[in-house]
Coordinates of C-alpha atoms and ligand atoms in Angstrom, one line a residue:
X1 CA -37.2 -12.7 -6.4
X2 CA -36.0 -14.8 -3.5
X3 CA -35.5 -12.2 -0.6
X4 CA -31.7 -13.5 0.1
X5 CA -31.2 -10.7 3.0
X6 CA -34.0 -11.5 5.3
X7 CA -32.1 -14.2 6.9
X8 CA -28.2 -14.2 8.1
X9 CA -26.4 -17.2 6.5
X10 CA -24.7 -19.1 9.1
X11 CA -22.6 -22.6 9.0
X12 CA -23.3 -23.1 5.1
X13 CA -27.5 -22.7 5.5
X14 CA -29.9 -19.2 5.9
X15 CA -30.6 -19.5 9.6
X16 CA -33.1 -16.9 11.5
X17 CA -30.7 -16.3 14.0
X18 CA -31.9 -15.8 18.0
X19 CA -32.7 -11.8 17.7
X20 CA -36.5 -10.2 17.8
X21 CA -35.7 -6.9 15.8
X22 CA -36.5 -6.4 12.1
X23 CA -35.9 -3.9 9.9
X24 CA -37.4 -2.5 6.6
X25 CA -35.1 -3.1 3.5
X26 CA -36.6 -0.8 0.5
X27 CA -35.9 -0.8 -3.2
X28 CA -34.7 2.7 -3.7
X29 CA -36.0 3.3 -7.0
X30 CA -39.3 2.6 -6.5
X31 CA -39.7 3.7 -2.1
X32 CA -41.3 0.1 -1.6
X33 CA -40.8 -2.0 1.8
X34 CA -39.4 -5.7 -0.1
X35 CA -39.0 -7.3 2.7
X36 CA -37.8 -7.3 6.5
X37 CA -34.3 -8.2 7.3
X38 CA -33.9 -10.1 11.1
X39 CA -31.2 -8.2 12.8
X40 CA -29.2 -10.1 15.1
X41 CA -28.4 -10.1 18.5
X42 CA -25.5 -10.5 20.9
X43 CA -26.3 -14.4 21.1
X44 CA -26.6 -14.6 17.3
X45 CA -23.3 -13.1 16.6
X46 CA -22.1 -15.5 19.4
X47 CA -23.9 -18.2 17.8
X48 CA -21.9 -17.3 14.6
X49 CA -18.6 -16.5 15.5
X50 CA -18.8 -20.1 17.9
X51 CA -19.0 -21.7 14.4
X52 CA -16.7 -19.8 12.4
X53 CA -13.9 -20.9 15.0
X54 CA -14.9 -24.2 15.1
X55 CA -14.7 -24.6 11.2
X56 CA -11.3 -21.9 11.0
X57 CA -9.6 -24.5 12.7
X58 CA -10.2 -27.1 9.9
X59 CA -9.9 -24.6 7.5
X60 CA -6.4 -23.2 8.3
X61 CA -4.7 -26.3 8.0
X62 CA -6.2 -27.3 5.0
X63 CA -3.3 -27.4 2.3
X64 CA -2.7 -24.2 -0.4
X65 CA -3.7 -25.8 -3.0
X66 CA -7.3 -26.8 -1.6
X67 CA -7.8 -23.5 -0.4
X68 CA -6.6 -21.9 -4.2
X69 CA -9.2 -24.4 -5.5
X70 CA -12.2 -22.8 -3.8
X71 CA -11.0 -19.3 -4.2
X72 CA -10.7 -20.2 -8.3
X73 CA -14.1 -21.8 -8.3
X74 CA -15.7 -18.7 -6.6
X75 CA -14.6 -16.6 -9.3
X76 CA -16.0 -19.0 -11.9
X77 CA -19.3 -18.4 -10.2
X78 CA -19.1 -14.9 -9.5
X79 CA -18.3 -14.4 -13.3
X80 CA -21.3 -16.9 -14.5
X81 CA -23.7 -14.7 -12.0
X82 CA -22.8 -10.9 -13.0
X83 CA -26.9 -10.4 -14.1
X84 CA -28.8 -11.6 -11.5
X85 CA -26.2 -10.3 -8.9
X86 CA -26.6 -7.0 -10.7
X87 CA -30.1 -6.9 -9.9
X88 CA -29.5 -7.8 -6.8
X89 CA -27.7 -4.9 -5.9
X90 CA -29.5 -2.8 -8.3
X91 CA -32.9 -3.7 -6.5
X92 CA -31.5 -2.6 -2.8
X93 CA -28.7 -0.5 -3.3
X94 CA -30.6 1.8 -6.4
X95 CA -27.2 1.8 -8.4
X96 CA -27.8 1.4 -12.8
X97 CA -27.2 -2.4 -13.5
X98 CA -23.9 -1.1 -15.8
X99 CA -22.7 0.4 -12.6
X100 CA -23.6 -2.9 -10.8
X101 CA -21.6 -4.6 -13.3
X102 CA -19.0 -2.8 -12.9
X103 CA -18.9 -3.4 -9.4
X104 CA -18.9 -7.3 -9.6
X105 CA -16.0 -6.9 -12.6
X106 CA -13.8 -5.4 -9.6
X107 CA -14.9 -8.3 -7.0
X108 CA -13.9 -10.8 -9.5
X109 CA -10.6 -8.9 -9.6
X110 CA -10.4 -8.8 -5.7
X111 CA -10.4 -12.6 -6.1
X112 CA -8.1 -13.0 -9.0
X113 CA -5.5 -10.9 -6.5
X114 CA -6.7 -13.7 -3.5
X115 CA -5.2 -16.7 -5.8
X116 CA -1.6 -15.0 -5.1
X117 CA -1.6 -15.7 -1.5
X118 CA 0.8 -18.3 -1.2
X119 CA 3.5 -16.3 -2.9
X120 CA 2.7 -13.3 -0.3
X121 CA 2.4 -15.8 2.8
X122 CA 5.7 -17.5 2.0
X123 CA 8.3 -17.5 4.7
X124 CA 11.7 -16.1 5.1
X125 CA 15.0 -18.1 6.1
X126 CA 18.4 -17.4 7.3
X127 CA 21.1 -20.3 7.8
X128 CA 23.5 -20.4 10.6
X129 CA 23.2 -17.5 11.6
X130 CA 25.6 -18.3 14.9
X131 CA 25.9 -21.6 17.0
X132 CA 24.2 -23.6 14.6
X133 CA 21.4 -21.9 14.7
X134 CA 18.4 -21.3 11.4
X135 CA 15.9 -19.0 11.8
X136 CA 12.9 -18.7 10.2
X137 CA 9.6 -17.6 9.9
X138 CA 6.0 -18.1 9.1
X139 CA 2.7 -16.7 8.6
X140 CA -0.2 -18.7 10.3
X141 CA -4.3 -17.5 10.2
X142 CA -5.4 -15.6 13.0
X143 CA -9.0 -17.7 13.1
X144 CA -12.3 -15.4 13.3
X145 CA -12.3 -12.2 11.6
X146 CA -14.6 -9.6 11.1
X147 CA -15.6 -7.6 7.6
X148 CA -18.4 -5.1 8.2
X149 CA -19.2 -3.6 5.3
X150 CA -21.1 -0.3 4.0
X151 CA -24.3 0.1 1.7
X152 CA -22.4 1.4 -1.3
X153 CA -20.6 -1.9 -2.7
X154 CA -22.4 -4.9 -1.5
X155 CA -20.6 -7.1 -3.5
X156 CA -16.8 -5.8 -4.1
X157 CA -16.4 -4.5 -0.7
X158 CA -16.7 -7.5 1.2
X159 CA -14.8 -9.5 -1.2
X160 CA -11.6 -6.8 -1.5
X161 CA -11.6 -7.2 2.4
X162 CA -12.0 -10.6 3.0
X163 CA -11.3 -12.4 0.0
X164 CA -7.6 -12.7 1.1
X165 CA -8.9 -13.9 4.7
X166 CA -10.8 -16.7 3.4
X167 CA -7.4 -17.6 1.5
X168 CA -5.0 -17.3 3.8
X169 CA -7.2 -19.7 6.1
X170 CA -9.6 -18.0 8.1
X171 CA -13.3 -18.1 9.2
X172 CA -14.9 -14.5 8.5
X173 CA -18.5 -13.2 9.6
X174 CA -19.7 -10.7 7.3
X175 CA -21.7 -7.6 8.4
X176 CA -23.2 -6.4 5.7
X177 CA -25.4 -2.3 5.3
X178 CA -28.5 -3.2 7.2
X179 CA -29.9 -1.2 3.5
X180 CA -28.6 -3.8 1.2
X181 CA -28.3 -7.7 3.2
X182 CA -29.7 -9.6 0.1
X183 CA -26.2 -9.3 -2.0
X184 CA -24.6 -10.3 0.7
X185 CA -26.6 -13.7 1.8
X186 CA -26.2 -14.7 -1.7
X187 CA -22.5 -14.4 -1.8
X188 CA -22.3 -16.9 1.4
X189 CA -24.4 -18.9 -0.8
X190 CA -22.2 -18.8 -3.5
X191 CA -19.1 -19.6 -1.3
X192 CA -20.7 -22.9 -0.1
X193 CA -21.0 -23.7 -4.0
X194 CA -17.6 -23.2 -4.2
X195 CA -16.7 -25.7 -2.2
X196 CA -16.3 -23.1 1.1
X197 CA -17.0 -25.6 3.9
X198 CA -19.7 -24.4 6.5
X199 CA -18.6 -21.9 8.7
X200 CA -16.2 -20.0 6.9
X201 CA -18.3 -17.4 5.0
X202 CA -20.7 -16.7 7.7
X203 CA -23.3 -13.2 6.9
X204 CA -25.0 -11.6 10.1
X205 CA -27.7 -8.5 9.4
X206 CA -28.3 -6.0 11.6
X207 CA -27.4 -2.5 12.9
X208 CA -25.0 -1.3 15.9
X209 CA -26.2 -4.0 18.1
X210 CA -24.6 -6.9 16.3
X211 CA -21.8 -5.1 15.5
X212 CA -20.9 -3.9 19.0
X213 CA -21.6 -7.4 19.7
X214 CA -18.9 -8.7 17.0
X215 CA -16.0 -6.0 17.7
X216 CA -16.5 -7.2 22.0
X217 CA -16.4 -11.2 21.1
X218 CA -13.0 -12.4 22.3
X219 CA -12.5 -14.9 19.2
X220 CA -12.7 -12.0 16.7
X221 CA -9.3 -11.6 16.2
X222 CA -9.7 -8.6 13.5
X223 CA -11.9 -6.7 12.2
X224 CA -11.6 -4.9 8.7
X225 CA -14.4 -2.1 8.7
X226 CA -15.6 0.3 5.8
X227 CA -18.3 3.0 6.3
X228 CA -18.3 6.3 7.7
X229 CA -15.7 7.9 9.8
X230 CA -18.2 8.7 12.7
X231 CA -18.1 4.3 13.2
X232 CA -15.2 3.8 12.0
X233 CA -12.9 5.9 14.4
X234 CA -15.9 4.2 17.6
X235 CA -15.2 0.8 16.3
X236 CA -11.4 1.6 15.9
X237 CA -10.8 2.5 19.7
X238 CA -13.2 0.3 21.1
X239 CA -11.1 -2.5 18.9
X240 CA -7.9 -1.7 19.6
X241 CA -8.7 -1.3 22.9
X242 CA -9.1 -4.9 23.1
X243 CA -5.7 -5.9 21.7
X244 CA -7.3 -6.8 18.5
X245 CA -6.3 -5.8 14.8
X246 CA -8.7 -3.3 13.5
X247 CA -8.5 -1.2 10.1
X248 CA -10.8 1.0 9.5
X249 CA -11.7 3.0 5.7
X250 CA -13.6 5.4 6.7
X251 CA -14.9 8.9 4.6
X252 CA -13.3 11.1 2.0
X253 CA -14.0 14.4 0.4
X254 CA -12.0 13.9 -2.8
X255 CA -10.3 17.0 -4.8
X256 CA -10.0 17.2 -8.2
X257 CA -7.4 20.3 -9.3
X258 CA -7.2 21.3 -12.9
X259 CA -4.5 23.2 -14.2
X260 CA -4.7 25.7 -16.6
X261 CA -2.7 23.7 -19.1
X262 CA -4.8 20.7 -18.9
X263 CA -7.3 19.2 -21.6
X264 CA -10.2 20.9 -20.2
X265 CA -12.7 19.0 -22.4
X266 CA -11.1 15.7 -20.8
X267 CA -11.1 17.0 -17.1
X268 CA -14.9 18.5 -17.8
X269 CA -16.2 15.3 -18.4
X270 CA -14.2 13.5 -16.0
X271 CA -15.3 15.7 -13.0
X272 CA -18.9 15.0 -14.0
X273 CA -18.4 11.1 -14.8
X274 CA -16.2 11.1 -11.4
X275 CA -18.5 13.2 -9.5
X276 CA -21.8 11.8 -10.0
X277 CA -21.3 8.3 -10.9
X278 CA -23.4 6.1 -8.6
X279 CA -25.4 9.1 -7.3
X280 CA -22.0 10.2 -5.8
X281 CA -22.2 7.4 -3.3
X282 CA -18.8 6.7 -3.4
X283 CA -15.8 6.8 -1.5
X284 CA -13.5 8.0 -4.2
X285 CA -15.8 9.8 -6.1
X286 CA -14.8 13.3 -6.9
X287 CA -16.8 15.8 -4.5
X288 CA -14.9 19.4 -5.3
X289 CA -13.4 20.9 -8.5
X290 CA -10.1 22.9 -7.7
X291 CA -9.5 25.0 -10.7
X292 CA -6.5 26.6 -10.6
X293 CA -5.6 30.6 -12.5
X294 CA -7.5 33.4 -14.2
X295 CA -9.8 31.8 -16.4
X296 CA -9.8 28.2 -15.6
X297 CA -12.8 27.6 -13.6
X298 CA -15.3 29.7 -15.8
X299 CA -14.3 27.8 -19.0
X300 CA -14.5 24.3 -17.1
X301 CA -17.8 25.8 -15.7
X302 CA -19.4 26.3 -19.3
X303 CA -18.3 22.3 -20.4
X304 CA -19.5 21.0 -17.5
X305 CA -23.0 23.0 -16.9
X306 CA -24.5 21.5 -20.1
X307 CA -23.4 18.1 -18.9
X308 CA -24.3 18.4 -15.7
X309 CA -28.1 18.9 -17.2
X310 CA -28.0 16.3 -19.4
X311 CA -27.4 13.4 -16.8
X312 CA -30.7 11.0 -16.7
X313 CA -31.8 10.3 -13.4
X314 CA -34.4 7.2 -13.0
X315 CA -34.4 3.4 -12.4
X316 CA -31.7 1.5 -11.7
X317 CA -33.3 -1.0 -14.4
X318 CA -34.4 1.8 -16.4
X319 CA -32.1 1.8 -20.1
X320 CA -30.3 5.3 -20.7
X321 CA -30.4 6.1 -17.4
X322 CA -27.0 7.6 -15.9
X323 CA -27.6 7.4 -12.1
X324 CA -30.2 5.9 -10.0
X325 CA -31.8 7.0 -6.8
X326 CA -29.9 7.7 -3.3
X327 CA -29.6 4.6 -0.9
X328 CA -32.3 5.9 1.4
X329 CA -35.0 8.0 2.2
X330 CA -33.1 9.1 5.1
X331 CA -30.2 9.7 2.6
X332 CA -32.2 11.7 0.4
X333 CA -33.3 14.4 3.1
X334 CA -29.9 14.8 3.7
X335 CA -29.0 16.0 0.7
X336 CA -31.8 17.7 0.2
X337 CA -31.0 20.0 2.9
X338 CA -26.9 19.6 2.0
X339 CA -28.2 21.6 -1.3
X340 CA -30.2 24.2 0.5
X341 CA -27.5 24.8 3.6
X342 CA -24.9 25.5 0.1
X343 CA -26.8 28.5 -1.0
X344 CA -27.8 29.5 1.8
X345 CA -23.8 29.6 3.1
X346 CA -22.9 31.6 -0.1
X347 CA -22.2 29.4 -2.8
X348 CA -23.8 30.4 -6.1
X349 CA -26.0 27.2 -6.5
X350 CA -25.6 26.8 -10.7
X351 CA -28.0 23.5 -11.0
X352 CA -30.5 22.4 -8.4
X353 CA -31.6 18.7 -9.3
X354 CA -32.3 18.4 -5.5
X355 CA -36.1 18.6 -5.9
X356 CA -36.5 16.3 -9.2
X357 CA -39.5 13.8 -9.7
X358 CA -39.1 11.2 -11.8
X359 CA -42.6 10.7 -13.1
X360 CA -44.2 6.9 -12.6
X361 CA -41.6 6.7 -9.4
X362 CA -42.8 9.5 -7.3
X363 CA -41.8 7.8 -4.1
X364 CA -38.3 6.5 -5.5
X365 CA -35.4 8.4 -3.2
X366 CA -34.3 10.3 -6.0
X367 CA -31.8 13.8 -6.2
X368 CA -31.1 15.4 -9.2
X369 CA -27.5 16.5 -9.9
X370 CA -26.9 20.1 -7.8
X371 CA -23.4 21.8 -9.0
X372 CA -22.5 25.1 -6.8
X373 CA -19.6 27.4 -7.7
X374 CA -17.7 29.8 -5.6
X375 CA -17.3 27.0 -2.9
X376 CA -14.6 28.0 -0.6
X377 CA -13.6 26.4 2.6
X378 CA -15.7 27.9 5.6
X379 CA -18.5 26.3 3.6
X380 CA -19.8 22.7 4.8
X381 CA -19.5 21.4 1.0
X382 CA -16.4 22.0 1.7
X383 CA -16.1 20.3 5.3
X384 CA -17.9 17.7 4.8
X385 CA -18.9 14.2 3.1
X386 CA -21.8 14.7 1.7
X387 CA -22.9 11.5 -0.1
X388 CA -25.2 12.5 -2.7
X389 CA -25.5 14.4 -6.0
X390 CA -24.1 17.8 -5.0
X391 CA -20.5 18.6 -6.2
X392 CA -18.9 22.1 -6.2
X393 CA -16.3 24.4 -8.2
X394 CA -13.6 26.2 -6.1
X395 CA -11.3 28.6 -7.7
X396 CA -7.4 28.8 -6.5
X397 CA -5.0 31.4 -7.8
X398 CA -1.8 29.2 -8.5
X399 CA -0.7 25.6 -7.9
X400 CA 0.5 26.1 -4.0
X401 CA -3.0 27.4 -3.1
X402 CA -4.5 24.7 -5.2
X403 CA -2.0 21.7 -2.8
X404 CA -3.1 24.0 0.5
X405 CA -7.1 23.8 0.0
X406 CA -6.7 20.0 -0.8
X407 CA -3.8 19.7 2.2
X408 CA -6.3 21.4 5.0
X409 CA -9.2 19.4 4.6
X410 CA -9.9 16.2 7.2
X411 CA -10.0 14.0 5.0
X412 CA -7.4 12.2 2.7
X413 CA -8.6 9.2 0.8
X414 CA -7.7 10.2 -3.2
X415 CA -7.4 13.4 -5.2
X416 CA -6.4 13.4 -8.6
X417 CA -4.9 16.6 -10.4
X418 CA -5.5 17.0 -14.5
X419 CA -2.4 19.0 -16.4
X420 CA -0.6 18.8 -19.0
X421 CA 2.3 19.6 -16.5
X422 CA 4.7 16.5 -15.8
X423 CA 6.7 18.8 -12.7
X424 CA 3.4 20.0 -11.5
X425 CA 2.6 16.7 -11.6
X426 CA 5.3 14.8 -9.2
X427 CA 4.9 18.0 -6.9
X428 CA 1.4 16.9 -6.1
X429 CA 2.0 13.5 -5.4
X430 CA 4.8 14.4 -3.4
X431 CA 2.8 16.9 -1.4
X432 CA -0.7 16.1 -1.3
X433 CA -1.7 14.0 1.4
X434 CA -3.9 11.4 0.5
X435 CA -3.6 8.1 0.2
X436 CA -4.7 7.4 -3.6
X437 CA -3.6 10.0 -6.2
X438 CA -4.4 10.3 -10.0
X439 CA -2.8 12.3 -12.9
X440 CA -5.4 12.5 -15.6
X441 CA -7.3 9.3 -13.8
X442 CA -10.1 11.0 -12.1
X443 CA -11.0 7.5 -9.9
X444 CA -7.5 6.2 -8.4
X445 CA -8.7 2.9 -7.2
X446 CA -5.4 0.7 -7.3
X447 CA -5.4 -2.6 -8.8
X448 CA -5.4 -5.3 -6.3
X449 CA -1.7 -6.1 -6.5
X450 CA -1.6 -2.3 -4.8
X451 CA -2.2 -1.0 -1.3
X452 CA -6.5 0.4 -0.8
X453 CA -6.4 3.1 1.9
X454 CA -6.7 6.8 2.3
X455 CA -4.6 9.0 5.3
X456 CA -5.5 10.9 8.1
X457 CA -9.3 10.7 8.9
X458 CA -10.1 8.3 5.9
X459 CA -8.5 5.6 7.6
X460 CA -7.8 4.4 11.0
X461 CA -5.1 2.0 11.9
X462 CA -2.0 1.1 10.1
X463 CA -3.3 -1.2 7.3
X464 CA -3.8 -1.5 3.6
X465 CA -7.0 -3.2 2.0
X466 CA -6.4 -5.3 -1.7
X467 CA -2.7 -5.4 -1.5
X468 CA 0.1 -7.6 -0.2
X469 CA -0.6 -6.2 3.2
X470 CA -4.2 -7.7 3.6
X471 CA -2.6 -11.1 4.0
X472 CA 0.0 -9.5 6.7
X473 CA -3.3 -8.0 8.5
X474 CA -5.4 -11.3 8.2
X475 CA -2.4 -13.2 9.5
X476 CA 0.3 -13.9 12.4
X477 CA 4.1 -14.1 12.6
X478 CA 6.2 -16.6 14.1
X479 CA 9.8 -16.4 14.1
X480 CA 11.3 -19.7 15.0
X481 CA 15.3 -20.5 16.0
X482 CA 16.1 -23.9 15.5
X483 CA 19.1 -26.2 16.0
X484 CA 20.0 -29.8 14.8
X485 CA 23.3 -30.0 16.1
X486 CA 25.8 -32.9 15.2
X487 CA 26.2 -35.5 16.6
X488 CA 22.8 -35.8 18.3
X489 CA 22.8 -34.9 21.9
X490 CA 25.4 -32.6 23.6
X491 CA 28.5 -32.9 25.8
X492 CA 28.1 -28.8 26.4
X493 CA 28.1 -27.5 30.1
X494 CA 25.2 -26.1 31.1
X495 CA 25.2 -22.2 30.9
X496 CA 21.8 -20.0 32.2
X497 CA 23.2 -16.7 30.0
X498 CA 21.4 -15.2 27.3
X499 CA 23.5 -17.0 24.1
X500 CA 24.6 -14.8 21.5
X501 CA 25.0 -15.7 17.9
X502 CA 28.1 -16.5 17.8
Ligands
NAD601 P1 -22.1 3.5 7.9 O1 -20.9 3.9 8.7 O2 -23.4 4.1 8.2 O3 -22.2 1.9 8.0 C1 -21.1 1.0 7.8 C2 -21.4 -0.2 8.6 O4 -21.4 0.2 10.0 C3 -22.7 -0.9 8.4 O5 -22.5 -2.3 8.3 C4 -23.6 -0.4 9.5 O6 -24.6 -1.3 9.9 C5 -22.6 -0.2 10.6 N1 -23.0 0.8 11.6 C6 -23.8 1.9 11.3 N2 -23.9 2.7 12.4 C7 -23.3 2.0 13.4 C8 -23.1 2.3 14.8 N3 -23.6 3.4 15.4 N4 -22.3 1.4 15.5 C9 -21.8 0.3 15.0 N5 -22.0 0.0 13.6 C10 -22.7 0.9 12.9 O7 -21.6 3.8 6.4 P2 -22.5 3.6 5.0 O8 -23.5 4.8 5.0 O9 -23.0 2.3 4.9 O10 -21.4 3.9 3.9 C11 -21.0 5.2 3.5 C12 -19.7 5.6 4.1 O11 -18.7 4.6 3.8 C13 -19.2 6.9 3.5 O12 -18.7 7.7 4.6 C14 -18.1 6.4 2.6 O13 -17.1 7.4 2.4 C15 -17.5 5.3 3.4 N6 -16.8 4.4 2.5 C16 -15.4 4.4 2.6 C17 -14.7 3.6 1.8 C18 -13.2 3.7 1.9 O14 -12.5 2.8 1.3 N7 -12.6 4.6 2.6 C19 -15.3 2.8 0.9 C20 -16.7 2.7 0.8 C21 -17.4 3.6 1.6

């Protein structure tokens, strides 16, 4: 297997980039070192971003329909690679190759959405609208831009947040999770199949140093950034702070309230399906159970224990299995100790999968599923992200205590509510504040004709990722005022005021 992260992938070639630092990139399910990646440097990022700006300038002015051309032929390839790519991701990332799949089924999506750019980049126009005058305007590439990207979608997160950039005519330089580079190098191989000229896609490895080195490079113009909210608010400020774009999706603790009236047999399943999906790594998966009356939380509690126990944990090539091993060993602890800190902090801890084994893979980063009830909100399950297999049960009396549990935490990127309840329904997407609601759809992940984003401290800045507004973000407005007055030339006397349209 062709180690496609230990290299960055620079100007249409993997290119070993300047930089003296390595670092270890392990196959989850098994603990092994595969290979080490070379992490870049300030002059490698430079070296990078130098190229992307030269070949952005080609690029942008290329027509719409040469641009549509590559974008079409990268989904052909994407689509005619799903199984290797799987294993790709499967072999760094730890995630079940049906997970995997489903992954690059979204990424294809994210490029279906790119082909609509030129109906989202199209200008607007007003005729005389005083002395003559036309106005109109137009959306131009900004040149360079930035996607850094997390561990826990190699392959669709980059191409939701850049797919549109690349269409709408810029150069972007991809940082991908220093956990999981190979995915990524092949996709900037794949790009130059498509046609992508060298420069465009450009992939740099590496850790805080190359990206503190992208976010302070002048000719980065934006910078789209997903990860954790400890980064993304740094990278935020520090961008901003420069005059440049930056939008950052950042963490989420994701609340799932059931009514009393709702198909509990439905929302059982869902919660566990939502909740531990992908080892629970990610974003939008559903971290807390918010069962609302009398008696609703200890009959979801007897559907979902028995589930909960069932789940297989092995392999992510392993057939049956339901979830795969944690990112990290460093990932793993974490949880570890997430799971102990619960019980310790009051929760009743009903399944502890936080010690499993799986036998032949003793050195695999692995965490059963843990499930505590009685979670209330002076608890850190509660307060925090915790990105692994623990999930918890919280009771609420009525509906409006249900909305104020989900309302007070930090974080806002999707909660979902199940009921058979159409009013209680509208009331919680009016109310709740998060960015990406469900009713009866436990993961809310828009399709890409829809705005990505969560509020308050799941995202920072004033963007949307997937949607028409990626193409506003990746691009800049003119507004031009022109007159072709007749005849030619002009027998006016000169005036110095400020003409209105008359
Ligand atoms: P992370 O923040 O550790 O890493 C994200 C990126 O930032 C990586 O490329 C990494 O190399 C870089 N980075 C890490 N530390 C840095 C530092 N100190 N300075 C500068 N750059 C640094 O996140 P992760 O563990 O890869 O991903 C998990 C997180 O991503 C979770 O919090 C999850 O909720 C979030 N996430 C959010 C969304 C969303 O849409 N809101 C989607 C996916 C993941």
């Amino acid at each position: 297997m062709k180690a496609y992260g230990r290299h960055h992938y620079i100007d249409g070639s993997f290119d070993a980039g300047l930089g003296t630092r390595t670092g270890p990139v392990f196959n989850p399910s098994t603990g092994q070192l595969v290979y080490d990646c070379n992490y870049a440097d300030t002059r490698t990022v430079d070296h990078a971003v130098q190229v992307a700006a030269a070949a952005a300038r080609k690029w942008g002015s290329q027509s719409q329909a040469r641009r549509l051309e590559v974008i079409f032929r990268m989904r052909e390839l994407l689509r005619s690679e799903v199984e290797p790519l799987a294993d790709l991701i499967g072999r760094e990332n730890g995630k079940t190759l049906a997970d995997a799949r489903g992954e690059i089924g979204r990424a294809v999506e994210a490029l279906e959405f790119a082909t609509n750019f030129s109906q989202i980049m199209k200008g607007e126009y007003s005729a005389n609208v005083g002395g003559s005058i036309d106005i109109f305007s137009m959306r131009q590439p900004l040149g360079v831009v930035a996607c850094i990207a997390p561990f826990n979608f190699p392959v669709m997160q980059p191409l939701m947040m850049a797919s549109l950039a690349v269409a709408v005519g810029n150069a972007v330089v991809h940082k991908p999770s220093e956990r999981v580079p190979g995915p990524a190098g092949r996709l900037g191989e794949l790009w130059t199949k498509a046609g992508l000229p060298n420069g465009i896609w450009n992939v740099v490895n590496g850790d805080a140093e190359a990206v503190d080195a992208i976010v302070e490079n002048p000719s980065v113009r934006a910078i789209s950034f997903v990860g954790s909210t400890r980064v993304g608010e740094k990278i935020y400020h520090i961008g901003t702070g420069l005059n440049k774009r930056v939008a950052a999706y950042t963490g989420g603790k994701n609340h799932m309230v059931v009514m009393p009236d709702a198909d509990l047999d439905a929302a059982a399943n869902a919660f566990v399906s939502a909740g531990f999906g992908s080892a629970s790594q990610r974003c939008m998966a559903v971290s807390l159970l918010v069962a609302v009356g009398k008696n609703t939380a200890d009959s979801l509690r007897e559907l979902i224990v028995p589930l909960v126990r069932r789940l297989k944990v092995g392999a992510f090539d392993e057939a049956g299995v339901d979830f795969g091993p944690l990112v990290s060993a460093a990932a793993q602890k974490a949880v570890k100790e997430a799971v102990h800190r619960t019980a310790t902090e009051g929760a009743e801890l009903v399944v502890d999968g936080s010690q499993l084994v799986v036998t032949g893979r003793e050195q695999g980063f692995y965490a059963g599923p843990s499930l505590a009830d009685r979670v209330t909100t002076n608890m850190e399950l509660w307060k925090e992200e915790i990105f692994g297999p623990i999930r918890g049960i919280m009771r609420a009396g009525d509906f409006d205590e249900a909305v104020e549990i989900v309302n007070a935490h930090q974080y806002g990127n999707g909660a979902v509510i199940f009921t058979r309840d159409g009013p209680a329904a509208h009331r919680f997407c009016r109310d709740v504040e998060a960015g990406m609601l469900g009713v009866n759809v436990p993961i809310p992940v828009p399709v890409g004709n829809f705005n990505f984003g969560g509020l308050r401290r799941s995202r920072f800045g004033d963007a949307h990722m997937f949607g028409p507004e990626t193409a506003k973000f990746f691009t800049k407005l003119k507004t031009i005022s022109q007159r072709w007055p007749e005849p030619f030339g002009s027998s006016e006397a000169l005036s110095l005021a400020f003409e209105p349209h008359e």
